[in-house]
CSV table of C-alpha atoms and ligand atoms in Angstrom, one decimal:
chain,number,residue,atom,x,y,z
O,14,UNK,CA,-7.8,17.4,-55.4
O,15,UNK,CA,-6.9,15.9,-51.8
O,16,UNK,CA,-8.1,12.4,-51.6
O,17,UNK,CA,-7.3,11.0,-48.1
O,18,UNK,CA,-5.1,8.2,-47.4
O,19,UNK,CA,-6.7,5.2,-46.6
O,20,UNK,CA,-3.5,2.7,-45.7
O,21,UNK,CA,0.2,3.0,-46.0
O,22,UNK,CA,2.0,-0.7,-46.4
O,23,UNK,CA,5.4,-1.7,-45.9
O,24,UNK,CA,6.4,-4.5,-47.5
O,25,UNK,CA,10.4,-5.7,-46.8
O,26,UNK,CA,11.4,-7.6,-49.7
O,27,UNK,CA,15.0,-9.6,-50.5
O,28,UNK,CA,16.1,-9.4,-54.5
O,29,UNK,CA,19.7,-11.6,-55.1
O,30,UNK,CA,21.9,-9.5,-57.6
O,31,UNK,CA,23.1,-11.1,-60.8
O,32,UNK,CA,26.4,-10.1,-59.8
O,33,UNK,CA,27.6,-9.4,-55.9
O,34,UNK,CA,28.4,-5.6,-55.7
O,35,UNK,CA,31.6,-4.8,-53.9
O,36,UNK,CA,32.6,-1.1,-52.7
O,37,UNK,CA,34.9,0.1,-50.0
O,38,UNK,CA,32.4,-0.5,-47.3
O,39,UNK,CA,31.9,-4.5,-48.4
O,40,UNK,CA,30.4,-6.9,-50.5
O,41,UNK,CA,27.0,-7.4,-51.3
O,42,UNK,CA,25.0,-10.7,-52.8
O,43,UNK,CA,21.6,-9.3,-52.2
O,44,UNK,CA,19.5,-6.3,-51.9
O,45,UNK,CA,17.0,-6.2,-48.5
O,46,UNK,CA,15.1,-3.0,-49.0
O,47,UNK,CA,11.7,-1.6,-47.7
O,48,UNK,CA,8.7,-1.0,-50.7
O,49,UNK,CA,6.1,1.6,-49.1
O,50,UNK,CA,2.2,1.2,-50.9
O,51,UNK,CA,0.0,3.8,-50.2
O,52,UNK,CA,-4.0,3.5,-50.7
O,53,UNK,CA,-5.9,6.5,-51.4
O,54,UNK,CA,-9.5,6.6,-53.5
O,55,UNK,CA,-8.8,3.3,-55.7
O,56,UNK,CA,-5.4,4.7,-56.6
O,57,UNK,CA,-2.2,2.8,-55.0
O,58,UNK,CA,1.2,4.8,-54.9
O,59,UNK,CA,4.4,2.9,-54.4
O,60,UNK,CA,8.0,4.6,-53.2
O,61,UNK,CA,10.8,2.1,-52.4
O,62,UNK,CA,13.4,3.2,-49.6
O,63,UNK,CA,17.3,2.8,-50.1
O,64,UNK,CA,18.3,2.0,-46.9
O,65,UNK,CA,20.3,-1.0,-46.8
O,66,UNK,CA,20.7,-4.1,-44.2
O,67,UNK,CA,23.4,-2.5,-42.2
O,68,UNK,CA,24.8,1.0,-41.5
O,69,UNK,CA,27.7,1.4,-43.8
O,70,UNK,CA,26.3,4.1,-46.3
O,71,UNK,CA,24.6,5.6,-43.9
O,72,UNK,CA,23.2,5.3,-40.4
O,73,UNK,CA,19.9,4.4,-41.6
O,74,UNK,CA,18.7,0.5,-42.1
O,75,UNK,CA,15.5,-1.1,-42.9
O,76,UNK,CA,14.4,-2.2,-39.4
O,77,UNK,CA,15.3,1.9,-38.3
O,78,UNK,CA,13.6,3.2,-41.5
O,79,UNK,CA,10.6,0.4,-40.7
O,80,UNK,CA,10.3,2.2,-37.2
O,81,UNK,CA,10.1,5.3,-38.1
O,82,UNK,CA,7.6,5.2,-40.9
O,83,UNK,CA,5.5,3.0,-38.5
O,84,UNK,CA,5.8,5.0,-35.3
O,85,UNK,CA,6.0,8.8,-36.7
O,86,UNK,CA,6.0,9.4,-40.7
O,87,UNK,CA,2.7,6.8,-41.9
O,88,UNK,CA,1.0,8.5,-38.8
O,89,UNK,CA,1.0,12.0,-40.2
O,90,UNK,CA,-0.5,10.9,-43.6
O,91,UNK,CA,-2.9,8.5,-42.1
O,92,UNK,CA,-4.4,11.2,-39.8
O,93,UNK,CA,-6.8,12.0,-42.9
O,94,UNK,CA,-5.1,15.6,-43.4
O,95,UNK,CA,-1.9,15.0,-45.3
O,96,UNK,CA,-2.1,13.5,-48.6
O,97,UNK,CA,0.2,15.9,-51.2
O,98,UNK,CA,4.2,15.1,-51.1
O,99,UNK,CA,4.9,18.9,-50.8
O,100,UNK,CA,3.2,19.4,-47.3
O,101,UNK,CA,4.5,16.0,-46.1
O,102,UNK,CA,7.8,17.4,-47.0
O,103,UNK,CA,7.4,20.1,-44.7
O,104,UNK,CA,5.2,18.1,-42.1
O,105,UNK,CA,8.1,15.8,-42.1
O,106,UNK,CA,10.9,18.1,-40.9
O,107,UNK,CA,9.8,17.8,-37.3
O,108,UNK,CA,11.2,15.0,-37.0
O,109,UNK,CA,15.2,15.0,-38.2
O,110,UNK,CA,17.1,12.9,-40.0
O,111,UNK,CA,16.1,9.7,-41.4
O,112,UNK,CA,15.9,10.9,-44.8
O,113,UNK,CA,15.8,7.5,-46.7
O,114,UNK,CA,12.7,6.6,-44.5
O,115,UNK,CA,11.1,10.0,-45.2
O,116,UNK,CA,11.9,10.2,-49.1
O,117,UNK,CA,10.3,6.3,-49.9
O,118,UNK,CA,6.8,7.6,-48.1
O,119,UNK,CA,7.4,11.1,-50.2
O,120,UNK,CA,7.7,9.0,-53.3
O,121,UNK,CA,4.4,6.8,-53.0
O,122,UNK,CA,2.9,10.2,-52.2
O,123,UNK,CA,4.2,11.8,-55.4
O,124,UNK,CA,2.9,8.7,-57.7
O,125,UNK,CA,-1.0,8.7,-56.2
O,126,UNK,CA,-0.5,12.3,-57.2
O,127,UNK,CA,0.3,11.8,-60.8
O,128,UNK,CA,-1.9,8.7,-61.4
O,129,UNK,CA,-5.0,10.9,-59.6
O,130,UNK,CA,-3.7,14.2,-62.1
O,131,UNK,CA,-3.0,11.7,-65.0
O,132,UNK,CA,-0.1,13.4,-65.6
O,133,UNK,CA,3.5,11.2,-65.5
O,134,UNK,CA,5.9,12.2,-62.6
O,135,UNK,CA,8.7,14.0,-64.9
O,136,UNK,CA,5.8,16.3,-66.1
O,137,UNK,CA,5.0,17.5,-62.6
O,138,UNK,CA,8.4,17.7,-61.6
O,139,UNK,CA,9.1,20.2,-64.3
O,140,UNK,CA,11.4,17.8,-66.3
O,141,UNK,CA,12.3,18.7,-70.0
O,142,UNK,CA,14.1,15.2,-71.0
O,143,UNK,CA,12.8,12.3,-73.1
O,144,UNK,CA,15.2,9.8,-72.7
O,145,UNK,CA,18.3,9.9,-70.2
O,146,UNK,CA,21.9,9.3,-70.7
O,147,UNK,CA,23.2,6.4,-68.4
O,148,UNK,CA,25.8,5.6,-67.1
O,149,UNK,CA,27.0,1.9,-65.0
O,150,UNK,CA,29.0,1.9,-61.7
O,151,UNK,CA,30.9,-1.0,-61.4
O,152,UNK,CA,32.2,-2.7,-58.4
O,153,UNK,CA,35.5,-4.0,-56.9
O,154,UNK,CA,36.0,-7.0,-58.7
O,155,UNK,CA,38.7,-10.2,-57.3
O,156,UNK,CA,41.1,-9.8,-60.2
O,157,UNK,CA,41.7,-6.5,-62.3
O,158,UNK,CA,41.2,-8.9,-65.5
O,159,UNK,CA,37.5,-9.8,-64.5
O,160,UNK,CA,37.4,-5.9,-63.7
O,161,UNK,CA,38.5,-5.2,-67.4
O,162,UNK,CA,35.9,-7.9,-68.6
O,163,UNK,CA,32.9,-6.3,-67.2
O,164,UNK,CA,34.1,-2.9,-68.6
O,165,UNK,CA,34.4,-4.1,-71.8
O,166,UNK,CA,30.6,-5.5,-72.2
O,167,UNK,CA,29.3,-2.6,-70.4
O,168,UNK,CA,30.8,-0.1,-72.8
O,169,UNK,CA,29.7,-3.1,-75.6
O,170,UNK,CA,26.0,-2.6,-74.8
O,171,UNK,CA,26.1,1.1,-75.1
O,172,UNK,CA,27.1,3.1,-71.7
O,173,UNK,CA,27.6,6.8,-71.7
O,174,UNK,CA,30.3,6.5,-68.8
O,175,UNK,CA,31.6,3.8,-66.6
O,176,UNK,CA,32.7,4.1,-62.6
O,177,UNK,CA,34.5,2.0,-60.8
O,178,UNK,CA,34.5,1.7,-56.9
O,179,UNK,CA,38.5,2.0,-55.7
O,180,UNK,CA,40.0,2.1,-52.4
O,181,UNK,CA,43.1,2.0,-50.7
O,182,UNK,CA,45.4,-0.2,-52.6
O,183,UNK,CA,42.6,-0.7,-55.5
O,184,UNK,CA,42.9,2.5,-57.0
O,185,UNK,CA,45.8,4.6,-58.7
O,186,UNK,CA,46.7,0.9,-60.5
O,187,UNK,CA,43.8,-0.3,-61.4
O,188,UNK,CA,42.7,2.8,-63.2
O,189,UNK,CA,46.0,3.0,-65.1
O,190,UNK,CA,45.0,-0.3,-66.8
O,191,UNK,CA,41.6,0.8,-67.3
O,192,UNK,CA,43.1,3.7,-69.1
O,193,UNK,CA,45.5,1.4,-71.1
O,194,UNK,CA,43.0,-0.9,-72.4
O,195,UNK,CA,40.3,2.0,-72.9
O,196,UNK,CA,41.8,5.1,-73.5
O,197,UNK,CA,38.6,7.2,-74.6
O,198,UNK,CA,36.4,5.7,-72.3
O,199,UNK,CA,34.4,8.4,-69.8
O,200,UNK,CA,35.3,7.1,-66.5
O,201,UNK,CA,35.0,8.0,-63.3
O,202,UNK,CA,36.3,6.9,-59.6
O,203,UNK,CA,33.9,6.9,-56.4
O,204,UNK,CA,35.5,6.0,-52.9
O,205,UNK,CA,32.6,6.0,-50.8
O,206,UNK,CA,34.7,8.3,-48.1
O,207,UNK,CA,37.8,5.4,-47.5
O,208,UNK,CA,40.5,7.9,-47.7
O,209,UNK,CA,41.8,10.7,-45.9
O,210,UNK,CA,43.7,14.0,-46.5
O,211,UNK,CA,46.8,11.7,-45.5
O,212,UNK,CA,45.9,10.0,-48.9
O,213,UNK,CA,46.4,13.7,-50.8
O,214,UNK,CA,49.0,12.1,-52.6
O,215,UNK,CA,48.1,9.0,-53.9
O,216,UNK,CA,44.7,10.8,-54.9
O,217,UNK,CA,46.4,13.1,-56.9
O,218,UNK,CA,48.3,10.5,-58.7
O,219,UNK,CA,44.4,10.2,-60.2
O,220,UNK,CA,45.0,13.7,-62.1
O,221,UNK,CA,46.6,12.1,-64.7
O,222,UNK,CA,44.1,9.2,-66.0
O,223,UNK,CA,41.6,12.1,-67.1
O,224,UNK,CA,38.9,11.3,-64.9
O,225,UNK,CA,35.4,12.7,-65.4
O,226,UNK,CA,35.5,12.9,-61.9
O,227,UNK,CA,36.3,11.2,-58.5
O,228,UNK,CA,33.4,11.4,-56.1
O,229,UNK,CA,33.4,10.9,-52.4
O,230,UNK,CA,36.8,10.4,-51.4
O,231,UNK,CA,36.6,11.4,-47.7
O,232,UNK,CA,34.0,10.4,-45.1
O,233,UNK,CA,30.3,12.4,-45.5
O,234,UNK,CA,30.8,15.3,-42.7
O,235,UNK,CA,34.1,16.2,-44.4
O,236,UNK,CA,33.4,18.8,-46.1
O,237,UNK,CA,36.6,21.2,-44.8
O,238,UNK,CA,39.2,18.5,-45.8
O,239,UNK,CA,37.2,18.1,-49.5
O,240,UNK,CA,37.8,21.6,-50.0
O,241,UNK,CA,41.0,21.1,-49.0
O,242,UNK,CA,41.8,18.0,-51.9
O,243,UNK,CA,39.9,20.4,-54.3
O,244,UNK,CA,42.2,22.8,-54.6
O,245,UNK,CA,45.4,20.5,-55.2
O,246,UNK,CA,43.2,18.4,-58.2
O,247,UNK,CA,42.7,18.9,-61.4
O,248,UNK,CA,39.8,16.5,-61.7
O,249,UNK,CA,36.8,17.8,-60.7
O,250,UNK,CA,35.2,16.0,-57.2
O,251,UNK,CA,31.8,15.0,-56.5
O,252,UNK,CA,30.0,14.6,-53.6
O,253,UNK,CA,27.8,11.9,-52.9
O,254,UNK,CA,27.3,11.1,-49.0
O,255,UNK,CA,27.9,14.3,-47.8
O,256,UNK,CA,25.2,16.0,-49.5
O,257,UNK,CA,22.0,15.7,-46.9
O,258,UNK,CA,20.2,19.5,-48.3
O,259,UNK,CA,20.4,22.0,-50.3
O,260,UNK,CA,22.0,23.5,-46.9
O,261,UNK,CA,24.7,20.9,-47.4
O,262,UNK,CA,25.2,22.0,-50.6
O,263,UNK,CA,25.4,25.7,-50.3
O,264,UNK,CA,28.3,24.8,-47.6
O,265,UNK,CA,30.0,22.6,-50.2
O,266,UNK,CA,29.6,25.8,-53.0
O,267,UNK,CA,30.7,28.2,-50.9
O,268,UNK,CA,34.4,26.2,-49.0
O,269,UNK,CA,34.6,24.7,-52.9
O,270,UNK,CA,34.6,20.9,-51.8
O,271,UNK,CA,33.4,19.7,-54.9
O,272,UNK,CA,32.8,20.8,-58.5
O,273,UNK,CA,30.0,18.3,-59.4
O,274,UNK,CA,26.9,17.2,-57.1
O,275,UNK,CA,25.2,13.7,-57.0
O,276,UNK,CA,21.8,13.8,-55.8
O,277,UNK,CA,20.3,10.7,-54.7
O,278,UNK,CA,16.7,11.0,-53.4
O,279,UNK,CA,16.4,8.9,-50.7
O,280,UNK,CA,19.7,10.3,-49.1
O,281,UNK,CA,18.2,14.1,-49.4
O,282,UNK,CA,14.6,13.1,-48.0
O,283,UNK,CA,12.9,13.0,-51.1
O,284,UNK,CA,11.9,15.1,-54.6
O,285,UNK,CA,11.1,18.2,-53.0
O,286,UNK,CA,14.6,18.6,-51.7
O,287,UNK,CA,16.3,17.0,-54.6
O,288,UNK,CA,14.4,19.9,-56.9
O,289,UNK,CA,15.6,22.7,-54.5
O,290,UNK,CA,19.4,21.6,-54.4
O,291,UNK,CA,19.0,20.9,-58.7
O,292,UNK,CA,17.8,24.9,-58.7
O,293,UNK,CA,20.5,25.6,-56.2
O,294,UNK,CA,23.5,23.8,-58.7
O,295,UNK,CA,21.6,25.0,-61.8
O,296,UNK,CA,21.8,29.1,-60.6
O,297,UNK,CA,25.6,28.4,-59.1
O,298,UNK,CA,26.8,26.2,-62.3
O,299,UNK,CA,26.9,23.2,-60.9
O,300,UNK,CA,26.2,20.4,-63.1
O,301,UNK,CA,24.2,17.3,-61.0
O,302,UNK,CA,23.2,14.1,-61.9
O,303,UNK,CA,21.5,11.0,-60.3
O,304,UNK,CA,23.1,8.3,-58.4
O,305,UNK,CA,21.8,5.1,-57.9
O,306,UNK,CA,21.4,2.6,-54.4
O,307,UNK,CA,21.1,-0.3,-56.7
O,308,UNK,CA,17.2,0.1,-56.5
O,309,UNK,CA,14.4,-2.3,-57.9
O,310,UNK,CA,12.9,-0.7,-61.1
O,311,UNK,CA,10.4,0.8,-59.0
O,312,UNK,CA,13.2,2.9,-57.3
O,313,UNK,CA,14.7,3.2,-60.5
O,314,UNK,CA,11.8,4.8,-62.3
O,315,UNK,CA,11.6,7.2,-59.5
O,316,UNK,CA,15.1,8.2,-60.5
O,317,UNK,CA,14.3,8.3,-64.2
O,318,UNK,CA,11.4,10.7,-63.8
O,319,UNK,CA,13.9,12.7,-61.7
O,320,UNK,CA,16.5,13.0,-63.9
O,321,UNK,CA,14.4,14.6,-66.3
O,322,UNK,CA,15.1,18.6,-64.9
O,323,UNK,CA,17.7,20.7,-67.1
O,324,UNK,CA,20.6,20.6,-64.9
O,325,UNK,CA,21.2,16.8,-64.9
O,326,UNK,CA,23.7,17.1,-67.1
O,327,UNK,CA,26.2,14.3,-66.4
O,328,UNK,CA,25.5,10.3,-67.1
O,329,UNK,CA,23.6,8.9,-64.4
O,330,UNK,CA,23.8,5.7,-62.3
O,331,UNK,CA,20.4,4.4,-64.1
O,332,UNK,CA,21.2,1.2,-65.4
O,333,UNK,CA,18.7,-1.7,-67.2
O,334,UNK,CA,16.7,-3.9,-65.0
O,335,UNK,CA,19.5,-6.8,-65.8
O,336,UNK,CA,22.0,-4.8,-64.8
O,337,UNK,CA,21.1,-5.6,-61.3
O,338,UNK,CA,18.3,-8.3,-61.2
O,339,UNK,CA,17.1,-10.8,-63.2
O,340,UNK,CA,13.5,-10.6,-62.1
O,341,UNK,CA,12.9,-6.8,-62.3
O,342,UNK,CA,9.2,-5.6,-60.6
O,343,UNK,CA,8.5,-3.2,-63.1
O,344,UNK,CA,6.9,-4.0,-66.1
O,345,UNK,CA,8.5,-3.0,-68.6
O,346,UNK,CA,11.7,-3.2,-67.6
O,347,UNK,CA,14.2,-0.5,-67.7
O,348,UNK,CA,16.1,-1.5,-71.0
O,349,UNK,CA,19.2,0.6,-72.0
O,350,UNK,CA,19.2,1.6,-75.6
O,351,UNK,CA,22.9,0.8,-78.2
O,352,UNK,CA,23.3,5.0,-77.6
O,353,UNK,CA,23.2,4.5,-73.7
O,354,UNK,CA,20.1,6.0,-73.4
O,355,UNK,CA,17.0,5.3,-71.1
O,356,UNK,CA,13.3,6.4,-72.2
O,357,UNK,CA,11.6,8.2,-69.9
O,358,UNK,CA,7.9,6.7,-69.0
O,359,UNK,CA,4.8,8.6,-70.4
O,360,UNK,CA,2.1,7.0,-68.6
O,361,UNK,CA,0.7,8.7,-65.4
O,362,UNK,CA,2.3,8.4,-61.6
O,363,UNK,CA,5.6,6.2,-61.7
O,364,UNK,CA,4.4,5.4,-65.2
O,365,UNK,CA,5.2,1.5,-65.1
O,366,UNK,CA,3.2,-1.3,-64.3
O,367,UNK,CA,4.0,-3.1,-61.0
O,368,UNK,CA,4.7,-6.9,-60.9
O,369,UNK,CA,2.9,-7.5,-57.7
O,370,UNK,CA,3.2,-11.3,-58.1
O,371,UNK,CA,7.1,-10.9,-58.0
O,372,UNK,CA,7.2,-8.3,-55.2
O,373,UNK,CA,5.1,-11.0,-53.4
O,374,UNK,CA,7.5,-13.8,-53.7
O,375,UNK,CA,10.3,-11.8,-52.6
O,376,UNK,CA,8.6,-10.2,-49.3
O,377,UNK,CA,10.2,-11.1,-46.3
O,378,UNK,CA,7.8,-8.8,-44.3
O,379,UNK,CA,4.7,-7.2,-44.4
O,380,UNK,CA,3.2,-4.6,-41.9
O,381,UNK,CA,-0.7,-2.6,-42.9
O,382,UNK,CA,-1.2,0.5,-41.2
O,383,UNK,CA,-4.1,2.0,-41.4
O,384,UNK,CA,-5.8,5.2,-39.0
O,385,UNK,CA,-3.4,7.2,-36.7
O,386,UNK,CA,-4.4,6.2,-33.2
O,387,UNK,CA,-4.7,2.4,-34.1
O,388,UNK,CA,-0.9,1.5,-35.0
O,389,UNK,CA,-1.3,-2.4,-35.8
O,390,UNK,CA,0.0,-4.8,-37.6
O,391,UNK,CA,-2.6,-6.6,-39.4
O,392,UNK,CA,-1.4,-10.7,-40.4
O,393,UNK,CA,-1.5,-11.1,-44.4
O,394,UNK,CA,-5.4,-11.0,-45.5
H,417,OSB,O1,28.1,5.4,-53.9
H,417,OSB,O2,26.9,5.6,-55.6
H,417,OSB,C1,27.3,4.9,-54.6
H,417,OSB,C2,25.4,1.6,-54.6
H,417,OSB,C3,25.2,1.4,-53.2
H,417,OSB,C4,25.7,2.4,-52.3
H,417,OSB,C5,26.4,3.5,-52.8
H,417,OSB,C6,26.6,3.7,-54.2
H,417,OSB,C7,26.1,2.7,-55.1
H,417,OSB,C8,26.3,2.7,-56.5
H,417,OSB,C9,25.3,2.0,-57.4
H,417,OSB,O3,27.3,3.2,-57.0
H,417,OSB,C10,24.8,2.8,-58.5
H,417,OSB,C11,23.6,2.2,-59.1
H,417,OSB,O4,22.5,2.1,-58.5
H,417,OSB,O5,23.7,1.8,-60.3
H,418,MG,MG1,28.7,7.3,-54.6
């Protein structure tokens, strides 16, 4: 069934949010990320990678993910050998780190394999779900009372859950009102790692609003200091940023840093490694779910199919299309149902048709690469 690939493209495109996006590491207005189209036998795979303009989240950006596809991950599957996601995984681990970069490449990979199979990605992945409960993260807002607004309509238009982004001085307060105005709401705090253990206190002053959970309070190689908080709170922690591998998450389990495990897919390198920390949680009781880098739908979808397997269990940051853009590059767009729900697509690969004349007026950036020893960039057409 290996069909060689013919061309990898990356495409770096610039989407404005409807609404900036604020967390502890800063505010946002628009979303620069990298697509990654892969040619093989008349069949094109797409994978979209979540690395962001700057290092904040993590180390990784576009122009470092760009270089590394270009130079070392698009060679290995354009030297006619490599064309399924599971020995690219392990091709892959050669070189270390730059997960985000690897995953996006993993992902275009894993949709020429469904659409060649005719089979939709949640069916190969071994995923049991339908539709999906989701769930919206909400930003740091300029006033608590625009805060409260946008809870309000979320939870109006059906959510499962809402987070909200806090950090120092916009935390224990803010989710006090949140908890006077809604107080049956599932809610959940994520600090994106701008505390320490010096905050232990004001972080447990969080125990009492009946948090779901609070995820990522300390910076991502903290796991020690998690375990630490862990055993003081009630509410359950969840890691986020911290959580690179299933090795990562057997070290969590076992110094009991967090109760609850986000996986992401570009920040773990990609669905193989997302599926073998899901088994890992799954056998150790660990409920997971998916979290969400504010992708296009084409991310997105990725996600969906994803969040299929058993153990997702918790809401998930999958939001509709106009949550975060108004011109979506998926057709249909993802659409949240009045129960919170998401469907999960039936049709084969990524399972959603790809608006290629609105990824074209948002590229910034386009680079074709085509056989291993002849590295070039090739000028549009
Ligand atoms: O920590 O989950 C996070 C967005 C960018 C960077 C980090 C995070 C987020 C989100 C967005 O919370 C979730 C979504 O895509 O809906
Ligand atoms: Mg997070």
């Amino acid at each position: 069934m290996s069909g060689k690939i013919e061309r990898v493209e990356l495409l770096l495109l610039r989407l404005p949010y409807v609404h900036f996006f604020e967390t502890s590491l800063g505010r946002e207005e628009e979303r620069e990320f990298i697509l990654v189209k892969v040619y093989s036998g008349g069949i094109s795979g797409y994978g979209e990678i979540v690395a962001g303009q700057s290092p904040h989240y993590s180390y990784e950006t576009t122009s470092t993910a760009w270089h590394v596809l270009k130079d070392f991950f698009a060679p290995l599957v354009l030297d006619g050998s490599i064309s399924s996601p599971l020995v690219f995984h392990e091709k892959a681990k050669e070189y270390r780190g730059h997960l985000m970069a690897k995953a996006g490449l993993e992902l275009a990979l894993w949709d020429i394999k469904g659409k060649r199979e005719g089979v939709p990605l949640w069916k190969l992945y071994g995923g049991v779900k339908r539709e999906i409960p989701s769930g919206v993260s909400i930003g740091i807002q300029d006033s608590v009372s625009e805060l409260l607004d946008r809870v309000q309509s979320f939870i109006e238009e059906g959510y499962q859950r809402v987070k909200i982004k806090i950090k120092p001085e916009w935390d224990v307060g803010v989710v006090e009102e949140i908890r006077k105005t809604f107080p049956n709401v599932s809610l959940q705090a994520d600090a994106n790692g701008a505390y320490s253990l010096e905050d232990k206190d004001v972080l447990k002053g969080l125990d009492e609003f009946n948090l779901l959970m609070l995820e990522q309070p300390f910076p991502p190689y903290d796991l020690w200091d998690h375990g630490h908080l862990q055993k003081e709170m009630k509410t359950p922690l969840c890691l986020d940023e911290s959580i690179l591998s299933v090795d990562t998450a057997r070290k969590a389990h076992e110094m009991e840093s967090c109760r609850i495990i986000n996986i992401k897919v570009g920040r773990v390198g990609g669905i193989v490694e997302s599926k073998k920390i899901h088994d890992f949680c799954q056998e150790k009781h660990i409920p997971v779910w998916c979290g969400g880098m504010l992708e296009s739908g084409i991310g997105r979808a990725h996600n969906i199919h994803l969040a299929t397997l058993p153990n997702f269990k918790l809401p998930n940051d999958l939001s509709a299309s106009k949550r975060y853009y108004e011109k979506d590059l998926i057709d249909p767009p993802v659409e949240v149902s009045r129960k919170g729900t998401i469907q999960v697509p039936e049709l084969p690969g990524i399972g959603v048709s790809i608006l290629e004349h609105r990824i074209e007026r948002a590229t910034l950036n386009r680079e074709v690469l085509k056989a291993r020893y002849l590295l070039r960039s090739d000028p549009i057409n």
